[in-house]
Short mmCIF file of C-alpha atoms and ligand atoms in Angstrom, two decimals:
data_model
loop_
_atom_site.label_atom_id
_atom_site.label_comp_id
_atom_site.label_asym_id
_atom_site.label_seq_id
_atom_site.Cartn_x
_atom_site.Cartn_y
_atom_site.Cartn_z
CA MET W 9 35.23 191.31 15.72
CA VAL W 10 32.31 191.79 17.26
CA ASP W 11 30.38 191.23 20.81
CA LEU W 12 26.24 190.29 20.18
CA LYS W 13 26.17 189.46 24.07
CA GLY W 14 27.13 192.26 25.40
CA GLN W 15 24.87 194.08 22.19
CA TYR W 16 22.03 191.90 23.24
CA ASP W 17 22.22 192.21 27.81
CA LYS W 18 21.15 195.95 27.39
CA ILE W 19 18.24 194.50 25.51
CA LYS W 20 17.50 191.61 26.88
CA PRO W 21 14.12 192.62 28.32
CA LEU W 22 12.60 194.02 25.63
CA ILE W 23 14.16 191.10 23.54
CA ASP W 24 12.79 188.07 25.54
CA ASN W 25 9.27 189.52 25.94
CA ALA W 26 9.36 190.17 21.66
CA ILE W 27 10.45 186.11 21.18
CA GLN W 28 8.02 184.75 24.36
CA ASP W 29 5.35 186.33 22.93
CA VAL W 30 5.49 184.76 18.70
CA ILE W 31 6.47 181.84 20.92
CA ASP W 32 2.95 182.70 22.86
CA LYS W 33 1.20 182.69 20.16
CA SER W 34 3.00 180.28 18.11
CA SER W 35 3.05 182.60 14.61
CA PHE W 36 5.80 181.34 13.90
CA ILE W 37 5.49 182.01 10.01
CA LYS W 38 3.94 185.36 8.72
CA GLY W 39 3.02 186.24 12.36
CA THR W 40 2.19 190.54 12.91
CA GLN W 41 5.53 190.94 13.52
CA VAL W 42 6.63 190.30 10.39
CA GLN W 43 4.26 193.25 8.35
CA LEU W 44 5.30 195.34 11.07
CA PHE W 45 9.15 195.48 10.92
CA GLU W 46 9.14 195.02 6.94
CA LYS W 47 6.50 199.21 7.95
CA ASN W 48 8.57 200.36 10.32
CA LEU W 49 12.13 199.47 8.24
CA ALA W 50 10.52 200.91 5.37
CA SER W 51 9.75 203.98 7.50
CA TYR W 52 12.84 204.53 8.46
CA LEU W 53 14.74 204.28 5.24
CA ASN W 54 11.36 206.73 3.67
CA VAL W 55 11.14 204.25 0.99
CA LYS W 56 7.25 202.63 0.20
CA HIS W 57 7.92 199.11 -0.20
CA VAL W 58 10.53 196.73 2.69
CA ILE W 59 9.99 192.94 1.60
CA SER W 60 11.45 190.41 4.20
CA CYS W 61 12.87 187.80 3.50
CA ALA W 62 15.23 184.52 4.69
CA ASN W 63 18.04 186.45 3.84
CA GLY W 64 20.47 188.46 2.01
CA THR W 65 21.68 185.76 -0.66
CA ASP W 66 18.36 185.20 -1.41
CA ALA W 67 17.03 188.75 -1.67
CA LEU W 68 19.02 188.97 -4.21
CA GLN W 69 18.52 186.52 -6.67
CA ILE W 70 14.24 187.34 -5.91
CA ALA W 71 16.03 191.23 -7.12
CA MET W 72 16.98 189.90 -10.57
CA MET W 73 14.08 186.93 -10.64
CA ALA W 74 11.52 190.32 -10.18
CA LEU W 75 13.89 192.27 -13.11
CA ASN W 76 12.87 188.87 -15.53
CA LEU W 77 16.52 188.72 -15.98
CA LYS W 78 17.37 185.97 -18.07
CA PRO W 79 20.46 184.05 -18.84
CA GLY W 80 22.49 185.97 -20.99
CA ASP W 81 21.41 189.03 -19.85
CA GLU W 82 25.37 191.27 -18.45
CA ILE W 83 24.92 192.07 -14.54
CA MET W 84 27.70 195.06 -13.30
CA VAL W 85 29.02 193.99 -10.28
CA PRO W 86 32.35 194.58 -8.73
CA ALA W 87 35.44 192.41 -8.60
CA PHE W 88 35.96 193.21 -4.93
CA THR W 89 33.44 191.89 -2.08
CA TYR W 90 31.39 188.72 -0.84
CA VAL W 91 31.08 185.89 -2.83
CA ALA W 92 26.67 186.39 -2.38
CA THR W 93 25.73 189.63 -5.00
CA ALA W 94 27.68 187.79 -8.01
CA GLU W 95 26.39 184.16 -7.13
CA VAL W 96 23.31 183.96 -7.59
CA ILE W 97 24.14 185.90 -11.23
CA SER W 98 25.90 182.66 -11.98
CA LEU W 99 23.34 180.90 -10.38
CA LEU W 100 20.42 181.82 -12.65
CA GLY W 101 22.77 181.70 -15.30
CA LEU W 102 23.18 185.73 -15.88
CA THR W 103 26.61 186.06 -16.65
CA PRO W 104 28.91 188.81 -13.55
CA ILE W 105 31.16 191.71 -15.63
CA LEU W 106 33.33 191.98 -12.90
CA ILE W 107 34.73 195.19 -12.80
CA ASP W 108 37.42 196.58 -10.63
CA VAL W 109 37.52 198.73 -7.17
CA ASP W 110 38.33 202.31 -6.26
CA ASN W 111 41.36 201.60 -4.12
CA GLU W 112 40.17 204.59 -1.58
CA THR W 113 36.65 203.55 -0.95
CA PHE W 114 36.04 199.72 -2.05
CA CYS W 115 33.27 200.21 -4.22
CA ILE W 116 33.13 200.37 -7.89
CA ASP W 117 35.16 201.92 -9.73
CA THR W 118 32.41 203.67 -12.69
CA LYS W 119 34.82 204.86 -14.96
CA LEU W 120 35.43 202.00 -15.85
CA ILE W 121 32.24 200.32 -16.37
CA GLU W 122 30.78 202.19 -19.68
CA GLU W 123 33.56 200.51 -21.25
CA LYS W 124 31.98 196.75 -21.24
CA ILE W 125 28.24 197.96 -20.97
CA THR W 126 27.01 196.01 -24.22
CA ILE W 127 23.57 195.06 -25.98
CA ASN W 128 23.66 192.47 -23.14
CA THR W 129 23.93 194.47 -20.03
CA LYS W 130 20.76 194.39 -18.05
CA ALA W 131 21.99 196.27 -14.71
CA ILE W 132 24.48 197.30 -12.46
CA VAL W 133 25.08 195.79 -8.90
CA PRO W 134 26.97 198.67 -6.62
CA VAL W 135 27.67 196.34 -2.88
CA HIS W 136 27.39 199.85 -0.26
CA LEU W 137 30.68 197.85 0.45
CA PHE W 138 31.83 198.21 4.39
CA GLY W 139 29.19 200.83 5.31
CA GLN W 140 29.60 203.78 2.42
CA CYS W 141 28.26 204.16 -0.71
CA ALA W 142 29.60 203.74 -4.67
CA ASN W 143 29.31 206.85 -6.78
CA MET W 144 25.65 206.62 -6.65
CA ASP W 145 25.56 209.71 -9.08
CA GLU W 146 27.75 207.82 -11.77
CA ILE W 147 25.51 204.92 -11.18
CA GLU W 148 22.38 206.50 -12.39
CA LEU W 149 24.25 208.37 -14.88
CA LEU W 150 24.40 204.89 -16.96
CA ALA W 151 21.46 203.47 -15.58
CA GLN W 152 19.58 206.49 -17.40
CA LYS W 153 21.42 207.06 -20.37
CA TYR W 154 22.04 202.89 -21.43
CA ASN W 155 18.05 202.19 -19.71
CA LEU W 156 19.72 199.26 -17.35
CA PHE W 157 18.23 198.44 -13.16
CA ILE W 158 20.05 199.02 -10.13
CA ILE W 159 20.08 196.57 -8.19
CA GLU W 160 21.49 197.91 -4.23
CA ASP W 161 23.51 195.31 -2.69
CA ASN W 162 23.08 196.92 0.87
CA ALA W 163 24.19 194.05 3.25
CA GLN W 164 26.80 196.08 5.05
CA ALA W 165 25.40 200.37 4.80
CA LEU W 166 21.57 199.87 5.81
CA GLY W 167 21.75 203.45 7.51
CA SER W 168 23.91 205.17 5.75
CA GLN W 169 23.06 208.75 3.61
CA TYR W 170 24.32 209.29 0.04
CA THR W 171 23.77 212.75 -0.69
CA PHE W 172 24.22 213.38 -4.62
CA ARG W 173 25.04 216.17 -6.78
CA ASN W 174 22.16 218.05 -7.15
CA ASN W 175 21.55 218.01 -3.40
CA ILE W 176 19.15 215.69 -2.63
CA THR W 177 19.62 212.61 -0.32
CA LYS W 178 18.52 208.85 0.32
CA LYS W 179 19.35 206.04 2.89
CA ALA W 180 21.20 203.24 1.42
CA GLY W 181 19.41 200.49 -0.25
CA THR W 182 15.80 202.86 -1.09
CA ILE W 183 18.59 204.84 -4.69
CA GLY W 184 18.60 201.51 -7.16
CA THR W 185 15.21 200.02 -8.75
CA ILE W 186 15.44 197.14 -5.98
CA GLY W 187 17.84 197.46 -3.05
CA ILE W 188 18.53 194.53 -0.66
CA THR W 189 19.71 194.09 3.06
CA SER W 190 20.80 191.06 5.32
CA PHE W 191 19.69 190.50 8.86
CA PHE W 192 22.69 188.42 9.04
CA PRO W 193 23.87 188.43 12.59
CA SER W 194 26.99 190.00 12.40
CA LYS W 195 25.53 192.87 10.05
CA ASN W 196 25.25 196.28 11.38
CA LEU W 197 20.73 194.93 12.02
CA GLY W 198 21.51 191.40 12.37
CA CYS W 199 19.42 189.44 13.94
CA PHE W 200 19.27 186.28 15.97
CA GLY W 201 19.95 183.83 12.92
CA ASP W 202 19.21 184.70 9.12
CA GLY W 203 17.56 187.59 7.81
CA GLY W 204 17.48 189.37 4.90
CA ALA W 205 14.93 191.62 2.82
CA LEU W 206 14.32 194.18 -0.03
CA MET W 207 13.88 198.09 -0.76
CA THR W 208 12.20 198.94 -3.80
CA ASN W 209 9.63 202.25 -4.85
CA ASP W 210 8.02 200.42 -7.03
CA ASP W 211 4.48 199.03 -6.49
CA ASN W 212 4.28 196.32 -8.43
CA LEU W 213 7.94 195.37 -8.38
CA ALA W 214 7.18 195.57 -4.81
CA LYS W 215 3.97 192.22 -5.19
CA LYS W 216 6.14 190.30 -8.46
CA ILE W 217 8.95 190.49 -4.60
CA THR W 218 6.18 189.47 -2.58
CA MET W 219 4.52 186.23 -4.20
CA ILE W 220 8.48 185.77 -5.90
CA CYS W 221 9.15 185.16 -1.70
CA ASN W 222 5.80 183.37 -1.51
CA HIS W 223 6.40 180.39 -4.66
CA GLY W 224 5.26 182.49 -7.18
CA GLN W 225 1.58 182.72 -5.67
CA SER W 226 -1.17 185.19 -5.99
CA GLN W 227 -3.90 183.84 -4.27
CA LYS W 228 -3.05 180.40 -1.71
CA TYR W 229 -2.66 177.91 -3.61
CA VAL W 230 -2.94 179.24 -7.12
CA HIS W 231 1.14 179.82 -8.21
CA ASP W 232 1.45 182.31 -11.42
CA ILE W 233 5.83 182.60 -11.41
CA ILE W 234 8.26 180.36 -10.33
CA GLY W 235 9.43 181.33 -7.15
CA VAL W 236 11.15 180.32 -3.85
CA ASN W 237 10.29 180.10 -0.93
CA SER W 238 12.20 182.88 0.99
CA ARG W 239 10.98 183.91 4.42
CA LEU W 240 11.41 185.76 6.76
CA ASP W 241 11.17 184.33 10.40
CA THR W 242 8.28 186.06 13.01
CA ILE W 243 11.41 185.40 15.54
CA GLN W 244 13.95 186.85 13.77
CA ALA W 245 11.01 189.60 13.14
CA ALA W 246 10.56 190.51 16.86
CA VAL W 247 13.71 190.67 17.71
CA LEU W 248 14.97 193.06 14.93
CA ASN W 249 11.17 195.76 15.28
CA VAL W 250 13.72 196.19 19.40
CA LYS W 251 17.29 195.73 17.40
CA LEU W 252 15.56 198.49 14.37
CA ASN W 253 14.75 201.06 17.12
CA GLU W 254 18.64 201.00 18.64
CA LEU W 255 20.28 201.08 15.00
CA SER W 256 20.64 205.71 14.88
CA ASN W 257 22.71 204.19 18.61
CA TYR W 258 24.44 201.90 16.61
CA GLU W 259 25.41 203.72 14.63
CA LYS W 260 27.03 206.54 16.18
CA ALA W 261 28.40 204.33 18.50
CA ARG W 262 30.26 202.11 15.50
CA ASN W 263 31.66 206.21 14.83
CA GLN W 264 32.90 206.66 17.70
CA VAL W 265 35.05 203.61 17.14
CA ALA W 266 36.07 205.14 13.97
CA ASP W 267 37.31 208.24 14.80
CA LEU W 268 39.06 206.77 16.87
CA TYR W 269 40.74 204.22 15.19
CA ASP W 270 41.32 207.34 12.90
CA LYS W 271 43.23 209.43 15.26
CA LEU W 272 45.58 206.92 17.15
CA LEU W 273 46.38 205.37 13.82
CA GLY W 274 46.03 208.09 10.97
CA ASN W 275 49.52 209.77 12.06
CA ASN W 276 51.84 206.19 11.72
CA PRO W 277 53.64 206.88 7.45
CA LYS W 278 52.96 202.70 7.02
CA ILE W 279 48.89 203.19 7.28
CA LYS W 280 46.36 203.45 5.08
CA ILE W 281 43.32 204.48 7.15
CA PRO W 282 39.66 204.21 5.29
CA LYS W 283 38.47 207.27 2.88
CA ARG W 284 35.59 208.95 4.23
CA SER W 285 33.39 209.53 0.91
CA SER W 286 32.65 213.32 0.52
CA SER W 287 28.50 212.21 -0.93
CA SER W 288 27.99 209.21 1.56
CA THR W 289 27.82 209.11 5.27
CA HIS W 290 29.66 205.58 7.00
CA VAL W 291 28.35 203.17 9.26
CA PHE W 292 31.10 201.25 9.74
CA HIS W 293 30.41 197.71 8.96
CA GLN W 294 33.58 197.00 8.79
CA TYR W 295 37.27 199.43 9.62
CA THR W 296 39.51 198.65 7.20
CA ILE W 297 42.91 199.55 6.97
CA GLN W 298 45.45 198.62 4.15
CA ILE W 299 48.53 198.27 4.41
CA ASN W 300 51.87 196.92 2.68
CA ALA W 301 51.25 193.30 1.42
CA THR W 302 55.03 191.98 2.85
CA GLU W 303 53.57 193.04 6.43
CA ARG W 304 50.60 192.51 6.31
CA ASP W 305 49.58 188.41 7.25
CA ASN W 306 52.42 189.18 9.57
CA LEU W 307 50.84 192.00 10.90
CA LYS W 308 47.41 189.50 11.02
CA SER W 309 49.18 186.36 12.75
CA GLU W 310 50.86 188.71 15.97
CA LEU W 311 48.01 190.40 16.82
CA LEU W 312 46.09 187.07 17.50
CA LYS W 313 49.30 186.12 19.52
CA LEU W 314 47.78 189.52 21.98
CA ASN W 315 44.56 187.83 21.24
CA ILE W 316 43.06 191.13 18.87
CA PRO W 317 41.28 189.27 16.03
CA THR W 318 41.38 190.74 12.69
CA MET W 319 39.89 189.25 9.71
CA VAL W 320 40.67 190.05 5.76
CA TYR W 321 37.43 190.87 4.12
CA TYR W 322 38.59 189.33 1.52
CA PRO W 323 41.35 187.57 -0.37
CA ILE W 324 40.37 186.41 -3.58
CA ALA W 325 38.65 188.84 -5.89
CA LEU W 326 35.73 187.40 -7.65
CA HIS W 327 37.91 187.00 -11.37
CA MET W 328 39.94 184.85 -9.21
CA GLN W 329 37.61 183.23 -7.71
CA LYS W 330 37.46 179.12 -8.95
CA ALA W 331 33.54 178.83 -9.01
CA PHE W 332 33.17 182.07 -11.90
CA ASN W 333 35.10 179.87 -13.91
CA LEU W 334 35.93 182.66 -15.25
CA ASP W 335 39.14 183.50 -17.97
CA HIS W 336 40.04 186.78 -15.83
CA LYS W 337 44.49 186.63 -16.39
CA ILE W 338 46.13 188.11 -13.35
CA GLY W 339 46.35 191.76 -13.03
CA SER W 340 43.51 192.57 -15.24
CA LEU W 341 41.37 193.78 -12.23
CA PRO W 342 44.43 194.81 -10.90
CA VAL W 343 42.68 197.07 -7.61
CA SER W 344 40.79 194.39 -5.75
CA GLU W 345 44.09 191.81 -6.58
CA VAL W 346 46.21 194.63 -4.72
CA LEU W 347 43.14 195.56 -2.29
CA CYS W 348 43.21 191.05 -1.01
CA LYS W 349 47.36 191.57 -0.17
CA THR W 350 46.68 194.35 1.36
CA VAL W 351 43.32 195.10 3.36
CA ILE W 352 42.98 194.03 6.83
CA SER W 353 39.49 195.03 8.65
CA LEU W 354 40.47 195.26 12.66
CA PRO W 355 37.80 194.94 15.47
CA ILE W 356 34.59 197.75 15.59
CA HIS W 357 30.73 197.62 17.26
CA THR W 358 28.92 198.82 18.92
CA GLU W 359 30.28 197.53 22.87
CA MET W 360 33.83 198.50 22.32
CA ASN W 361 35.18 200.90 25.01
CA LYS W 362 38.18 203.44 24.72
CA ASN W 363 40.49 200.65 26.43
CA GLN W 364 40.10 198.37 23.98
CA ILE W 365 40.11 200.11 20.80
CA GLU W 366 43.83 201.70 22.36
CA TYR W 367 45.29 198.20 23.31
CA ILE W 368 44.71 197.40 19.43
CA ALA W 369 45.66 200.64 18.06
CA GLN W 370 48.98 200.76 20.02
CA SER W 371 49.64 196.82 19.53
CA ILE W 372 49.46 197.71 15.86
CA ASN W 373 51.39 200.61 15.93
CA THR W 374 54.09 198.73 17.87
CA ILE W 375 54.19 195.94 14.68
CA LEU W 376 53.98 198.76 12.54
CA GLN W 377 57.35 200.65 13.15
C1 LIG R 414 26.00 189.13 3.77
C2 LIG R 414 26.69 190.59 2.01
C3 LIG R 414 26.02 188.97 1.79
C4 LIG R 414 25.27 187.87 1.83
O1 LIG R 414 23.57 187.94 2.55
P1 LIG R 414 23.32 186.40 3.41
O2 LIG R 414 22.29 186.97 4.80
O3 LIG R 414 25.12 185.66 4.28
O4 LIG R 414 22.88 186.02 3.06
C5 LIG R 414 25.64 189.91 0.41
N1 LIG R 414 26.53 190.38 -0.53
C6 LIG R 414 27.11 191.24 0.57
C7 LIG R 414 27.83 192.89 0.49
C8 LIG R 414 27.55 190.89 2.14
O5 LIG R 414 27.56 191.69 3.08
#
């Protein structure tokens, strides 16, 4: 699904030097590379503050802590996403309100949010799934109308740009009250372990987030609020500083793969290729097609016989996960439930060549005749 070794080989001397430098200075925690990376990412995204942390899941949790969300508060979140998005909501004793997604973009269906808003609703957490932005025009309107926070889960769409109806363009993760992202190795900007970050334009929130990431500390051994220990290691920051320079090339490479897949698979009547949003660019964290549920698992196993890996993101919608203990009935979030049975994600990464893409597409077209 990814070729992290191939990607590393192309920038090996830069990465190796950056890591060696951290070891030589033995500045493993809060070394200069960490602040430098926060600055570099902030300028890449055109946002005032980037605060790094240990992983994307922590970033979500820290965002909700910083916004003072309290047990009983209801948080709107799509039912078709990675578990982390809703997990931290439950962990903090908040109530996840799962919303169905749009069949074309896989993102939260903004037409279904308003009917679920109550006096307890405090925030919407749009997930920019697979690499393109949710409908942020509608989400901003709802947030203004009902005075809600927006926490963008931007773990999969770093670099993606959203153009509002008034023609203003912003980078994903910088639109809401707080944006979060992940540097898990297979994400579009991945480090060599775990990493994450929060983005905000609000100075006070940035201060609070920085404190929460570091045990709620305002000065050494002075703790004003309850926080966590969630920091980006200096070695990871050093790797990310090198790889951030490559991010736009990585985005181009992924789009080239997607364009070729579109061309080779788009005419197969059994395949629904991913829809490109008219208001968002796509960074193709995943290239996810939809096919008939009766053929999906067979396609997956036939491709595996040809050494072609595929993944089902995601096989179970969140309202059907035991962990959340929600009393949703089957059919209550129908689009999410159907997608779990019909989606399949194909290999897409920065090191793919034309032959590989053609081999995969031809194999799929042969199986799905
Ligand atoms: C990867 C991911 C996360 C969590 O990031 P980690 O760094 O693995 O904790 C959260 N949300 C989404 C949508 C993700 O894809």
